[in-house]
Tab-separated table of C-alpha atoms and ligand atoms in Angstrom:
chain	number	residue	atom	x	y	z
A	1	MET	CA	10.933	-15.143	-20.889
A	2	HIS	CA	7.252	-15.992	-20.772
A	3	TYR	CA	4.727	-16.024	-17.983
A	4	PRO	CA	1.651	-18.097	-18.740
A	5	ASP	CA	-1.660	-16.356	-19.069
A	6	LEU	CA	-0.461	-12.930	-18.081
A	7	LYS	CA	-2.028	-10.343	-20.273
A	8	MET	CA	-1.985	-6.769	-19.166
A	9	ALA	CA	-3.246	-3.616	-20.731
A	10	ARG	CA	-1.468	-0.366	-20.021
A	11	ILE	CA	-4.038	2.377	-19.721
A	12	ARG	CA	-3.145	5.982	-20.319
A	13	THR	CA	-5.286	8.863	-19.190
A	14	ASP	CA	-5.547	10.061	-22.786
A	15	LYS	CA	-7.538	6.847	-23.222
A	16	LYS	CA	-5.124	5.330	-25.714
A	17	VAL	CA	-4.943	1.699	-24.723
A	18	GLU	CA	-1.814	-0.205	-25.434
A	19	ILE	CA	-2.056	-3.910	-24.714
A	20	LYS	CA	1.137	-5.162	-23.205
A	21	ASN	CA	1.492	-8.913	-23.313
A	22	VAL	CA	3.972	-9.985	-20.730
A	23	SER	CA	4.007	-13.713	-21.037
A	24	TYR	CA	6.582	-15.937	-19.446
A	25	ASP	CA	6.741	-19.708	-19.595
A	26	PHE	CA	6.063	-21.663	-16.455
A	27	ASP	CA	9.563	-22.496	-15.336
A	28	PRO	CA	10.026	-26.094	-14.119
A	29	SER	CA	13.070	-25.022	-12.101
A	30	PHE	CA	10.663	-23.294	-9.683
A	31	GLN	CA	8.475	-26.349	-9.186
A	32	GLY	CA	8.520	-27.410	-5.560
A	33	LYS	CA	10.103	-24.124	-4.513
A	34	LYS	CA	8.411	-22.177	-1.766
A	35	TYR	CA	7.939	-18.479	-1.174
A	36	PHE	CA	7.337	-16.712	2.108
A	37	LEU	CA	5.689	-13.314	1.781
A	38	LYS	CA	5.409	-10.849	4.639
A	39	THR	CA	3.286	-7.739	4.255
A	40	TYR	CA	3.530	-4.538	6.286
A	41	GLY	CA	1.322	-1.446	6.096
A	42	CYS	CA	-2.074	-0.645	4.686
A	43	GLN	CA	-4.741	-2.375	2.600
A	44	MET	CA	-3.025	-1.137	-0.546
A	45	ASN	CA	0.009	-3.201	0.381
A	46	LEU	CA	-2.087	-6.236	1.294
A	47	HIS	CA	-3.611	-6.063	-2.156
A	48	ASP	CA	-0.220	-5.544	-3.828
A	49	SER	CA	0.853	-8.720	-2.060
A	50	GLU	CA	-2.001	-10.542	-3.799
A	51	GLU	CA	-0.514	-9.307	-7.076
A	52	ILE	CA	2.970	-10.484	-6.034
A	53	ARG	CA	1.574	-13.902	-5.073
A	54	GLY	CA	-0.142	-14.087	-8.442
A	55	TYR	CA	3.185	-13.660	-10.247
A	56	LEU	CA	5.111	-16.053	-8.022
A	57	GLU	CA	2.508	-18.799	-8.323
A	58	GLN	CA	2.501	-18.401	-12.103
A	59	LEU	CA	6.254	-18.969	-12.078
A	60	GLY	CA	5.766	-22.230	-10.193
A	61	TYR	CA	6.372	-21.219	-6.566
A	62	THR	CA	3.992	-22.372	-3.820
A	63	LYS	CA	3.250	-20.468	-0.626
A	64	THR	CA	4.606	-21.320	2.798
A	65	ASN	CA	3.768	-19.716	6.127
A	66	GLU	CA	7.095	-20.827	7.607
A	67	LEU	CA	10.074	-18.582	6.974
A	68	SER	CA	12.466	-21.500	7.575
A	69	GLU	CA	10.879	-23.560	4.763
A	70	SER	CA	11.224	-20.853	2.142
A	71	ASP	CA	13.429	-20.625	-0.936
A	72	LEU	CA	12.324	-17.061	-1.562
A	73	VAL	CA	11.426	-14.403	1.002
A	74	VAL	CA	9.552	-11.322	-0.150
A	75	LEU	CA	9.052	-8.431	2.259
A	76	ASN	CA	6.384	-6.001	1.061
A	77	THR	CA	7.249	-2.995	3.190
A	78	CYS	CA	5.615	0.154	4.570
A	79	ALA	CA	7.268	3.526	5.175
A	80	ILE	CA	4.517	5.453	6.909
A	81	ARG	CA	6.250	5.705	10.305
A	82	GLU	CA	9.743	5.023	11.582
A	83	ASN	CA	8.613	1.936	13.526
A	84	ALA	CA	7.491	0.358	10.239
A	85	HIS	CA	11.119	0.719	9.062
A	86	ASP	CA	12.479	-0.700	12.294
A	87	LYS	CA	10.273	-3.777	12.017
A	88	VAL	CA	11.480	-4.490	8.482
A	89	PHE	CA	15.161	-4.096	9.315
A	90	GLY	CA	14.574	-6.293	12.372
A	91	TYR	CA	13.042	-8.985	10.188
A	92	LEU	CA	15.852	-8.720	7.643
A	93	GLY	CA	18.143	-9.793	10.467
A	94	ARG	CA	16.208	-13.083	10.734
A	95	CYS	CA	16.372	-13.547	6.949
A	96	LYS	CA	20.134	-12.958	6.984
A	97	HIS	CA	20.492	-15.616	9.672
A	98	LEU	CA	18.469	-18.102	7.592
A	99	LYS	CA	20.580	-17.359	4.524
A	100	ARG	CA	23.662	-18.495	6.423
A	101	GLU	CA	22.045	-21.939	6.685
A	102	LYS	CA	20.493	-21.799	3.213
A	103	PRO	CA	22.875	-19.927	0.890
A	104	ASP	CA	20.497	-20.305	-2.099
A	105	LEU	CA	17.730	-18.406	-0.329
A	106	ILE	CA	16.623	-15.374	-2.361
A	107	ILE	CA	15.667	-12.316	-0.329
A	108	ALA	CA	13.558	-9.658	-2.068
A	109	LEU	CA	12.379	-6.354	-0.648
A	110	GLY	CA	9.573	-4.358	-2.251
A	111	GLY	CA	6.886	-1.866	-1.279
A	112	CYS	CA	6.997	1.690	-0.019
A	113	MET	CA	10.394	1.520	1.730
A	114	ALA	CA	11.985	0.508	-1.562
A	115	GLN	CA	10.886	3.864	-2.981
A	116	GLU	CA	12.999	5.717	-0.413
A	117	GLU	CA	16.475	6.658	-1.567
A	118	ASN	CA	18.001	6.460	1.900
A	119	VAL	CA	16.630	2.945	2.390
A	120	VAL	CA	18.046	1.765	-0.931
A	121	THR	CA	21.435	3.258	-0.022
A	122	GLU	CA	21.313	1.514	3.352
A	123	ILE	CA	20.506	-1.823	1.706
A	124	LYS	CA	23.334	-1.377	-0.784
A	125	ASN	CA	25.846	-0.487	1.905
A	126	LYS	CA	24.810	-2.515	4.921
A	127	HIS	CA	22.630	-5.383	3.724
A	128	PRO	CA	24.415	-7.057	0.802
A	129	TYR	CA	22.572	-10.328	1.514
A	130	VAL	CA	19.344	-8.727	0.184
A	131	ASP	CA	19.245	-10.036	-3.405
A	132	ILE	CA	16.456	-8.037	-5.010
A	133	VAL	CA	14.876	-4.634	-4.438
A	134	PHE	CA	11.803	-3.645	-6.446
A	135	GLY	CA	9.488	-0.667	-6.052
A	136	THR	CA	5.773	0.073	-5.977
A	137	HIS	CA	5.825	1.121	-9.643
A	138	ASN	CA	7.298	-2.115	-11.008
A	139	ILE	CA	5.758	-4.954	-9.002
A	140	SER	CA	5.293	-6.907	-12.216
A	141	ASP	CA	9.088	-6.912	-12.702
A	142	LEU	CA	9.624	-9.201	-9.703
A	143	PRO	CA	9.536	-12.480	-11.707
A	144	LYS	CA	11.992	-10.981	-14.199
A	145	LEU	CA	14.332	-9.970	-11.367
A	146	ILE	CA	14.112	-13.478	-9.881
A	147	LEU	CA	14.900	-15.089	-13.223
A	148	GLU	CA	17.843	-12.750	-13.745
A	149	HIS	CA	19.070	-13.317	-10.220
A	150	THR	CA	22.821	-13.877	-9.811
A	151	GLU	CA	25.258	-13.324	-6.961
A	152	LYS	CA	24.981	-9.598	-7.569
A	153	GLN	CA	22.428	-7.452	-5.776
A	154	ASN	CA	19.700	-6.512	-8.260
A	155	ILE	CA	17.987	-3.192	-7.511
A	156	GLU	CA	15.297	-1.954	-9.867
A	157	VAL	CA	13.173	0.910	-8.577
A	158	TYR	CA	11.488	3.644	-10.597
A	159	SER	CA	11.000	7.053	-9.069
A	160	ILE	CA	8.287	8.003	-11.532
A	161	GLU	CA	4.984	6.223	-11.599
A	162	GLY	CA	4.110	4.321	-14.753
A	163	ASP	CA	0.785	3.649	-16.381
A	164	VAL	CA	-2.086	1.818	-14.771
A	165	TYR	CA	-2.091	-1.917	-15.463
A	166	GLU	CA	-5.243	-3.899	-16.143
A	167	ASN	CA	-6.039	-7.633	-16.212
A	168	ILE	CA	-3.743	-8.357	-13.282
A	169	LYS	CA	-4.052	-11.983	-12.180
A	170	TYR	CA	-4.213	-11.675	-8.410
A	171	SER	CA	-3.869	-14.649	-6.125
A	172	ARG	CA	-6.462	-13.405	-3.661
A	173	ASP	CA	-6.284	-14.233	0.056
A	174	SER	CA	-10.028	-14.730	0.408
A	175	LYS	CA	-12.773	-16.335	-1.663
A	176	TYR	CA	-15.400	-14.067	-0.087
A	177	CYS	CA	-13.901	-10.594	0.374
A	178	ALA	CA	-11.902	-8.864	-2.332
A	179	TRP	CA	-9.938	-5.657	-2.584
A	180	VAL	CA	-10.440	-3.635	-5.767
A	181	ASN	CA	-8.042	-0.805	-6.568
A	182	ILE	CA	-9.880	2.155	-7.999
A	183	MET	CA	-6.877	4.469	-8.031
A	184	TYR	CA	-3.188	4.551	-7.279
A	185	GLY	CA	-1.084	7.227	-5.582
A	186	CYS	CA	-2.177	10.413	-3.869
A	187	ASP	CA	-2.147	14.094	-4.813
A	188	LYS	CA	-2.896	15.529	-1.393
A	189	PHE	CA	0.670	15.956	-0.110
A	190	CYS	CA	-0.280	16.306	3.545
A	191	THR	CA	2.909	17.786	4.991
A	192	TYR	CA	3.686	14.860	7.312
A	193	CYS	CA	2.996	12.060	4.835
A	194	ILE	CA	5.347	10.013	2.692
A	195	VAL	CA	2.686	8.262	0.594
A	196	PRO	CA	2.685	10.701	-2.377
A	197	PHE	CA	6.452	10.082	-2.598
A	198	THR	CA	6.298	6.292	-2.328
A	199	ARG	CA	3.165	5.782	-4.406
A	200	GLY	CA	3.337	8.664	-6.867
A	201	ARG	CA	0.674	11.001	-8.161
A	202	GLN	CA	-2.976	10.029	-8.300
A	203	ARG	CA	-3.926	7.743	-11.206
A	204	SER	CA	-7.529	6.536	-11.406
A	205	ARG	CA	-8.499	3.373	-13.215
A	206	LEU	CA	-11.090	3.749	-15.942
A	207	MET	CA	-14.591	3.099	-14.636
A	208	GLU	CA	-15.347	0.410	-17.237
A	209	ASN	CA	-12.324	-1.616	-16.118
A	210	ILE	CA	-13.289	-1.401	-12.450
A	211	LEU	CA	-16.865	-2.457	-13.223
A	212	GLU	CA	-15.611	-5.376	-15.270
A	213	GLU	CA	-13.433	-6.538	-12.382
A	214	VAL	CA	-16.322	-6.198	-9.899
A	215	SER	CA	-18.706	-8.131	-12.195
A	216	GLY	CA	-16.109	-10.889	-12.470
A	217	LEU	CA	-15.848	-11.047	-8.670
A	218	LYS	CA	-19.630	-11.237	-8.332
A	219	ASN	CA	-19.738	-14.124	-10.790
A	220	LYS	CA	-17.135	-15.920	-8.702
A	221	GLY	CA	-19.404	-15.597	-5.647
A	222	TYR	CA	-17.615	-12.841	-3.728
A	223	GLN	CA	-19.773	-11.477	-0.898
A	224	GLU	CA	-17.866	-8.287	-0.240
A	225	ILE	CA	-15.611	-5.932	-2.136
A	226	THR	CA	-13.654	-2.993	-0.800
A	227	LEU	CA	-12.838	-0.196	-3.201
A	228	LEU	CA	-9.302	0.933	-2.447
A	229	GLY	CA	-7.541	4.264	-2.783
A	230	GLN	CA	-5.600	6.658	-0.547
A	231	ASN	CA	-8.331	9.187	-1.142
A	232	VAL	CA	-11.284	7.453	-2.807
A	233	ASN	CA	-13.433	10.594	-2.874
A	234	ALA	CA	-11.023	12.139	-5.373
A	235	TYR	CA	-11.552	9.208	-7.768
A	236	GLY	CA	-11.764	10.319	-11.406
A	237	LYS	CA	-10.468	13.855	-10.876
A	238	ASP	CA	-7.316	13.050	-12.835
A	239	LEU	CA	-9.239	11.467	-15.714
A	240	ASN	CA	-11.534	14.342	-16.721
A	241	LEU	CA	-13.998	11.910	-18.229
A	242	GLY	CA	-17.085	13.404	-16.606
A	243	TYR	CA	-17.513	10.884	-13.804
A	244	ASP	CA	-16.462	10.818	-10.169
A	245	PHE	CA	-16.636	8.639	-7.050
A	246	LYS	CA	-20.418	8.905	-6.620
A	247	ASP	CA	-20.928	7.651	-10.202
A	248	LEU	CA	-18.507	4.795	-9.662
A	249	LEU	CA	-20.063	3.847	-6.329
A	250	GLU	CA	-23.578	3.849	-7.793
A	251	SER	CA	-22.534	1.726	-10.790
A	252	VAL	CA	-20.716	-0.720	-8.513
A	253	ALA	CA	-23.768	-0.946	-6.211
A	254	LYS	CA	-25.991	-1.842	-9.175
A	255	ILE	CA	-23.831	-4.864	-10.011
A	256	GLY	CA	-25.342	-6.405	-6.896
A	257	ILE	CA	-22.466	-7.659	-4.748
A	258	PRO	CA	-24.007	-8.075	-1.249
A	259	ARG	CA	-21.492	-5.824	0.544
A	260	ILE	CA	-19.542	-2.853	-0.773
A	261	ARG	CA	-16.989	-0.913	1.253
A	262	PHE	CA	-14.516	1.802	0.387
A	263	VAL	CA	-11.348	3.223	2.041
A	264	THR	CA	-10.018	5.812	2.651
A	265	SER	CA	-12.205	8.905	2.549
A	266	HIS	CA	-10.745	12.386	2.682
A	267	PRO	CA	-13.048	15.109	4.073
A	268	TRP	CA	-11.909	17.583	1.412
A	269	ASP	CA	-13.381	15.640	-1.539
A	270	PHE	CA	-16.492	14.244	0.185
A	271	THR	CA	-19.593	15.642	-1.552
A	272	ASP	CA	-23.290	15.601	-0.591
A	273	GLU	CA	-24.010	13.484	-3.684
A	274	MET	CA	-21.605	10.823	-2.430
A	275	ILE	CA	-23.398	10.766	0.921
A	276	ASP	CA	-26.733	10.389	-0.909
A	277	VAL	CA	-25.478	7.405	-2.915
A	278	ILE	CA	-24.079	5.677	0.203
A	279	GLY	CA	-27.441	6.153	1.948
A	280	LYS	CA	-29.489	5.054	-1.069
A	281	TYR	CA	-28.127	1.536	-1.650
A	282	ARG	CA	-28.628	-1.284	0.880
A	283	ASN	CA	-25.468	-3.011	-0.331
A	284	ILE	CA	-23.181	-0.030	0.307
A	285	MET	CA	-22.156	-0.612	3.895
A	286	PRO	CA	-22.997	2.092	6.424
A	287	TYR	CA	-19.408	2.596	7.421
A	288	VAL	CA	-17.122	5.547	6.687
A	289	HIS	CA	-13.483	5.829	7.702
A	290	LEU	CA	-12.943	9.576	7.806
A	291	PRO	CA	-9.488	10.592	9.064
A	292	LEU	CA	-9.509	13.700	11.255
A	293	GLN	CA	-5.732	13.817	11.966
A	294	SER	CA	-6.092	16.768	14.372
A	295	GLY	CA	-8.844	18.829	15.960
A	296	SER	CA	-6.759	22.001	16.043
A	297	ASN	CA	-7.251	24.393	13.131
A	298	ARG	CA	-3.691	25.657	13.557
A	299	ILE	CA	-2.277	22.137	13.231
A	300	LEU	CA	-4.673	21.147	10.436
A	301	LYS	CA	-3.355	24.086	8.458
A	302	LEU	CA	0.255	23.110	9.107
A	303	MET	CA	-0.631	19.556	8.063
A	304	GLY	CA	-2.056	20.842	4.784
A	305	ARG	CA	-5.339	19.004	5.367
A	306	ARG	CA	-7.462	21.715	3.672
A	307	TYR	CA	-10.353	21.663	6.176
A	308	THR	CA	-11.080	23.190	9.568
A	309	LYS	CA	-12.399	21.324	12.580
A	310	GLU	CA	-15.746	23.069	12.059
A	311	GLU	CA	-15.918	21.827	8.446
A	312	TYR	CA	-15.000	18.338	9.590
A	313	ILE	CA	-17.738	18.314	12.235
A	314	THR	CA	-20.319	19.636	9.729
A	315	LEU	CA	-19.443	16.842	7.301
A	316	PHE	CA	-19.460	14.295	10.120
A	317	LYS	CA	-22.969	15.346	11.161
A	318	LYS	CA	-24.236	15.316	7.583
A	319	ILE	CA	-23.026	11.744	7.145
A	320	LYS	CA	-24.573	10.702	10.481
A	321	GLU	CA	-27.919	12.296	9.638
A	322	SER	CA	-28.130	11.056	6.044
A	323	ILE	CA	-27.006	7.434	6.332
A	324	PRO	CA	-29.109	5.254	8.635
A	325	ASN	CA	-27.083	3.495	11.357
A	326	VAL	CA	-23.759	4.660	9.965
A	327	SER	CA	-20.524	4.096	11.885
A	328	ILE	CA	-17.683	6.527	11.482
A	329	THR	CA	-14.096	5.774	12.413
A	330	THR	CA	-11.023	7.967	12.137
A	331	ASP	CA	-7.238	8.390	12.217
A	332	ILE	CA	-5.597	10.854	14.598
A	333	ILE	CA	-1.973	11.964	14.859
A	334	VAL	CA	-0.705	13.371	18.175
A	335	GLY	CA	2.499	15.322	18.564
A	336	PHE	CA	2.754	17.032	15.194
A	337	PRO	CA	5.781	19.383	15.562
A	338	ASN	CA	5.145	21.996	18.265
A	339	GLU	CA	1.623	20.775	19.015
A	340	THR	CA	0.623	22.597	22.223
A	341	GLU	CA	-1.528	21.302	25.060
A	342	SER	CA	-4.256	23.597	23.799
A	343	ASP	CA	-3.996	22.134	20.255
A	344	PHE	CA	-4.255	18.682	21.786
A	345	LEU	CA	-7.291	19.683	23.861
A	346	ASP	CA	-8.947	20.796	20.601
A	347	THR	CA	-8.446	17.251	19.288
A	348	LEU	CA	-10.010	15.786	22.447
A	349	GLU	CA	-12.910	18.198	22.023
A	350	VAL	CA	-13.613	16.961	18.487
A	351	VAL	CA	-13.424	13.366	19.769
A	352	ASN	CA	-15.958	14.310	22.447
A	353	THR	CA	-18.215	15.856	19.810
A	354	CYS	CA	-17.977	13.069	17.229
A	355	LYS	CA	-17.722	10.105	19.601
A	356	PHE	CA	-16.106	7.963	16.904
A	357	ASP	CA	-16.910	4.245	16.734
A	358	SER	CA	-13.165	3.722	16.847
A	359	ALA	CA	-9.946	5.476	15.949
A	360	PHE	CA	-6.441	4.573	14.863
A	361	THR	CA	-4.128	6.840	16.802
A	362	PHE	CA	-0.479	7.541	16.066
A	363	ILE	CA	2.424	9.550	17.409
A	364	TYR	CA	3.761	11.785	14.658
A	365	SER	CA	6.838	10.298	13.024
A	366	PRO	CA	9.082	12.567	10.932
A	367	ARG	CA	9.539	11.185	7.398
A	368	GLU	CA	12.586	12.272	5.450
A	369	GLY	CA	11.714	14.436	2.460
A	370	THR	CA	8.346	15.621	3.792
A	371	PRO	CA	7.879	19.334	4.595
A	372	ALA	CA	6.905	18.653	8.232
A	373	SER	CA	10.159	16.809	8.881
A	374	LYS	CA	12.031	20.102	8.453
A	375	ILE	CA	10.131	21.801	11.296
A	376	GLU	CA	12.106	21.995	14.534
A	377	ASP	CA	10.052	20.359	17.265
A	378	SER	CA	9.983	21.471	20.885
A	379	VAL	CA	7.680	18.749	22.241
A	380	SER	CA	9.303	15.806	24.002
A	381	LEU	CA	8.498	12.196	23.190
A	382	GLU	CA	7.327	11.642	26.789
A	383	GLU	CA	4.771	14.401	26.371
A	384	LYS	CA	3.579	12.921	23.071
A	385	GLU	CA	3.261	9.478	24.627
A	386	GLU	CA	1.287	10.897	27.518
A	387	ARG	CA	-1.077	12.640	25.074
A	388	LEU	CA	-1.500	9.440	23.095
A	389	GLN	CA	-2.510	7.633	26.278
A	390	ARG	CA	-5.084	10.268	27.167
A	391	LEU	CA	-6.456	10.183	23.639
A	392	ASN	CA	-6.651	6.394	23.576
A	393	GLN	CA	-8.482	6.337	26.880
A	394	LEU	CA	-11.172	8.640	25.485
A	395	VAL	CA	-11.382	6.865	22.128
A	396	ASN	CA	-11.730	3.448	23.815
A	397	GLN	CA	-14.452	4.737	26.105
A	398	TYR	CA	-16.548	5.752	23.076
A	399	SER	CA	-15.797	2.489	21.257
A	400	LEU	CA	-17.108	0.562	24.258
A	401	GLU	CA	-20.223	2.751	24.459
A	402	HIS	CA	-20.992	2.162	20.778
A	403	ASN	CA	-20.505	-1.559	21.208
A	404	GLN	CA	-22.685	-1.640	24.328
A	405	GLU	CA	-25.542	-0.122	22.316
A	406	LEU	CA	-25.520	-3.349	20.296
A	407	GLU	CA	-26.000	-5.697	23.275
A	408	GLY	CA	-29.175	-7.738	22.797
A	409	LYS	CA	-29.510	-6.631	19.165
A	410	ILE	CA	-29.475	-8.866	16.091
A	411	VAL	CA	-26.872	-7.904	13.504
A	412	SER	CA	-25.915	-9.229	10.114
A	413	VAL	CA	-22.406	-10.739	10.042
A	414	LEU	CA	-20.251	-11.882	7.138
A	415	VAL	CA	-18.348	-14.843	8.560
A	416	ILE	CA	-14.634	-14.636	7.765
A	417	GLY	CA	-12.829	-17.404	9.617
A	418	ILE	CA	-12.079	-19.479	12.712
A	419	ASN	CA	-11.108	-17.703	15.922
A	420	GLU	CA	-7.380	-18.251	16.425
A	421	LYS	CA	-7.561	-18.685	20.203
A	422	ASP	CA	-10.758	-20.730	20.464
A	423	HIS	CA	-11.231	-23.077	17.518
A	424	ASN	CA	-14.879	-23.713	18.437
A	425	LYS	CA	-15.590	-20.102	17.634
A	426	ILE	CA	-15.841	-18.315	14.312
A	427	TYR	CA	-15.669	-14.596	13.626
A	428	GLY	CA	-16.903	-12.046	11.144
A	429	TYR	CA	-17.789	-8.411	10.659
A	430	THR	CA	-21.060	-6.525	10.969
A	431	GLU	CA	-22.184	-4.069	8.305
A	432	ASN	CA	-20.611	-1.364	10.519
A	433	MET	CA	-17.300	-3.194	10.453
A	434	LYS	CA	-17.474	-4.445	14.029
A	435	LEU	CA	-15.715	-7.682	14.863
A	436	VAL	CA	-17.992	-10.406	16.307
A	437	ASN	CA	-16.865	-13.743	17.786
A	438	PHE	CA	-19.358	-16.567	18.334
A	439	PHE	CA	-19.709	-20.363	18.504
A	440	GLY	CA	-20.331	-21.802	15.072
A	441	GLU	CA	-19.349	-24.303	12.429
A	442	GLU	CA	-16.630	-23.762	9.855
A	443	ASP	CA	-19.095	-24.231	6.982
A	444	LEU	CA	-20.640	-20.858	7.816
A	445	ILE	CA	-17.474	-19.137	6.557
A	446	GLY	CA	-18.337	-16.984	3.566
A	447	GLN	CA	-21.998	-16.634	4.549
A	448	ILE	CA	-23.892	-13.609	5.792
A	449	ILE	CA	-25.881	-14.648	8.867
A	450	ASP	CA	-27.824	-13.096	11.751
A	451	VAL	CA	-26.054	-12.978	15.094
A	452	LYS	CA	-27.400	-11.801	18.451
A	453	ILE	CA	-24.896	-9.676	20.372
A	454	THR	CA	-24.440	-10.904	23.940
A	455	VAL	CA	-21.364	-9.107	25.320
A	456	ALA	CA	-19.740	-5.822	24.217
A	457	LYS	CA	-16.026	-5.184	24.693
A	458	SER	CA	-13.943	-2.184	23.570
A	459	PHE	CA	-12.517	-3.849	20.482
A	460	SER	CA	-14.929	-6.692	19.719
A	461	LEU	CA	-18.327	-8.203	20.392
A	462	ASP	CA	-19.397	-11.679	21.511
A	463	GLY	CA	-22.563	-13.098	20.067
A	464	GLU	CA	-24.583	-16.172	19.266
A	465	ALA	CA	-25.783	-17.315	15.873
A	466	ILE	CA	-29.586	-17.425	15.585
B	1	LIG	N1	-4.839	8.261	2.798
B	1	LIG	C1	-5.311	8.119	4.087
B	1	LIG	C2	-4.356	7.493	5.069
B	1	LIG	C3	-3.000	7.136	4.730
B	1	LIG	S1	-1.865	6.656	5.935
B	1	LIG	C4	-5.739	9.476	4.578
B	1	LIG	O1	-5.347	10.481	4.093
B	1	LIG	O2	-6.455	9.513	5.505
B	1	LIG	C5	-2.785	6.155	7.340
B	1	LIG	C6	-2.638	7.064	8.497
B	1	LIG	O3	-1.321	7.104	8.960
B	1	LIG	C7	-2.981	8.502	8.228
B	1	LIG	O4	-4.348	8.751	8.216
B	1	LIG	C8	-2.287	9.211	9.358
B	1	LIG	O5	-3.110	9.300	10.495
B	1	LIG	C9	-1.130	8.297	9.679
B	1	LIG	N2	0.160	8.910	9.276
B	1	LIG	C10	0.541	9.268	8.048
B	1	LIG	N3	1.784	9.822	8.082
B	1	LIG	C11	2.173	9.796	9.371
B	1	LIG	C12	3.346	10.237	10.055
B	1	LIG	N4	4.357	10.813	9.421
B	1	LIG	N5	3.410	10.048	11.397
B	1	LIG	C13	2.395	9.469	12.073
B	1	LIG	N6	1.269	9.046	11.485
B	1	LIG	C14	1.148	9.205	10.142
B	2	LIG	FE1	-0.999	10.854	2.984
B	2	LIG	FE2	-2.638	12.902	3.020
B	2	LIG	FE3	-2.476	11.383	0.834
B	2	LIG	FE4	-3.614	10.435	3.034
B	2	LIG	S1	-4.345	12.151	1.804
B	2	LIG	S2	-2.122	9.392	1.756
B	2	LIG	S3	-2.420	11.356	4.671
B	2	LIG	S4	-0.872	12.684	1.671
B	3	LIG	FE1	2.570	2.207	4.290
B	3	LIG	FE2	2.821	2.600	1.726
B	3	LIG	FE3	0.463	1.977	2.738
B	3	LIG	S1	3.775	3.786	3.312
B	3	LIG	S2	0.548	2.841	4.782
B	3	LIG	S3	2.243	0.694	2.738
B	3	LIG	S4	0.863	3.323	1.029
C-alpha cells in the first residue's frame, strides 16, 4: 500500500533519526467518495483532525459537511468529562441510523475516548456497526485500517505512546491561522485528569523541526500560529538538550510571523525568563491562558496541581506587571470531591483578586482510572450546579468589565471569517484574544486591521473598521 507524498521521520529523544517512508498509492476506488469528520475536545484534537483530513484527502476522499452525504464518518473524540462521552455515543446513534440506509458507510472512531479500555469494550459489545477504532498514538494508521476494512470490526489502539512523527502533511482548516504541536502528552498527572492516560507521557518535538515548520508556514503567508501542548511551559524538559520553552518562543518570534500564541500554560513550569520573552517581542501576543482549577490550597493539593493560591496570585501579578496590556484567562473546576463551601469561597476570592478576562468553568467529572475518581464524594450535584452558577456570574461580570474598558478604543484585529448570523458582518480576534464582530467585506479575511470598539458585551465586542 502506498500513500503519495507521505514522508515521515520518527524522532527519538536519543536524537537518532529514523526516516519512515509510509507511502501509499492514491487509490482510484476512493475518488468521488466523501468523508464527514466531527471533532470533539481541545485544540490538540482540532489539530489531530487536520492530520486525519490530510491522510483521507491523500487517499482520494473529499470533505463534506453533511453527515447524510458521507461514505466515511470519522469521530475524533474527547474523554475529558462524562458529557463529552455522552455526546459521542449520542452521535453514534445518528450514524447507526444512517448506516441502515447506506450499508456501505464506514464508521470510524478515534481520539481520546478510543484510548479508554471501557469505551473500547462498550463499542465491541454494544456498537458492532462501528467499523474502525484507532487511538491517539496511531492516527497515521487510519488509511491502512480503511483499506483493510471488511465486515469485521477493526480495532487498533496502542496503550503506549510511540515516537514523535515529523513531516506530517496536514490539511489545515485555515490559510491564516495554524496550530503547531510543540509537544505531545502530559507528565503532570493532575489527580482528576484523564489526559496523561489518553495522550501518554510528555514528548517534545525537537526545536529545529518546530522552527522548520513555522518558517514554512510563514512562507505560505500564515498570519498567526499557536504553539500547542498540554503544558507548553514544560517544553523540552524530556529532551535534555539544553533548551526550554523560553528558547523556543524566542526563536519562533524571530522568524517573524505577525502573531504568535501558545496554549496551555501550567503555573508550575512558568519561569520569569518566559515572562520576559513574552513581554519583549511585539509578535508574541499579550495573552496567557493560565488554569487556576481551584482557589483552595486544600483542594489544589488534592488535585496534585503543585502550587498554592498564593503562588498562583504571585505569578499572575508578575505576568500582569511585566507584559504590557496582557489578558489572562483561566480554567476552574467546581465540585472536586468533598469541596466545602469554604473551599469554594476561596476560589471566588482568587477570582475577585485576579479578575480574569474570562474563564472556562466546569463541574468536576469523575474519570475512570484517575486517582480522584476513587474518592468518595459527599457533595450533591445540585450543590455543585449552584456553585457553578455563582462562579459564572462573577466570572461574567469581570469579562464584561474588561470588555467595557475597550469601548471607544482602537484595537488590532485578525479577521477570521463571516459572521454566521449576519452575513454583512465579519469577525476576528484582538491581540488579547477577544472576539470582535463588525461590518466589513469578505476580502478582509486573513488581514490584520484596526477596528474601533463600539459596544462591549460579556462574550464579544462590536466594532467598526477604520
Ligand atoms: N493541560 C491543560 C488543560 C487540559 S484539559 C491544563 O492543565 O491546564 C482542559 C480543562 O478541563 C482543564 O484545565 C480542567 O479545568 C478541565 N478538566 C480536566 N479534567 C476534568 C475533570 N475530570 N472534570 C472536570 N473538568 C476537568
Ligand atoms: Fe490534565 Fe493536569 Fe496535564 Fe493539564 S496538566 S492535561 S489538567 S494532567
Ligand atoms: Fe479531550 Fe483529549 Fe483534548 S480528553 S480535552 S481531546 S487531550
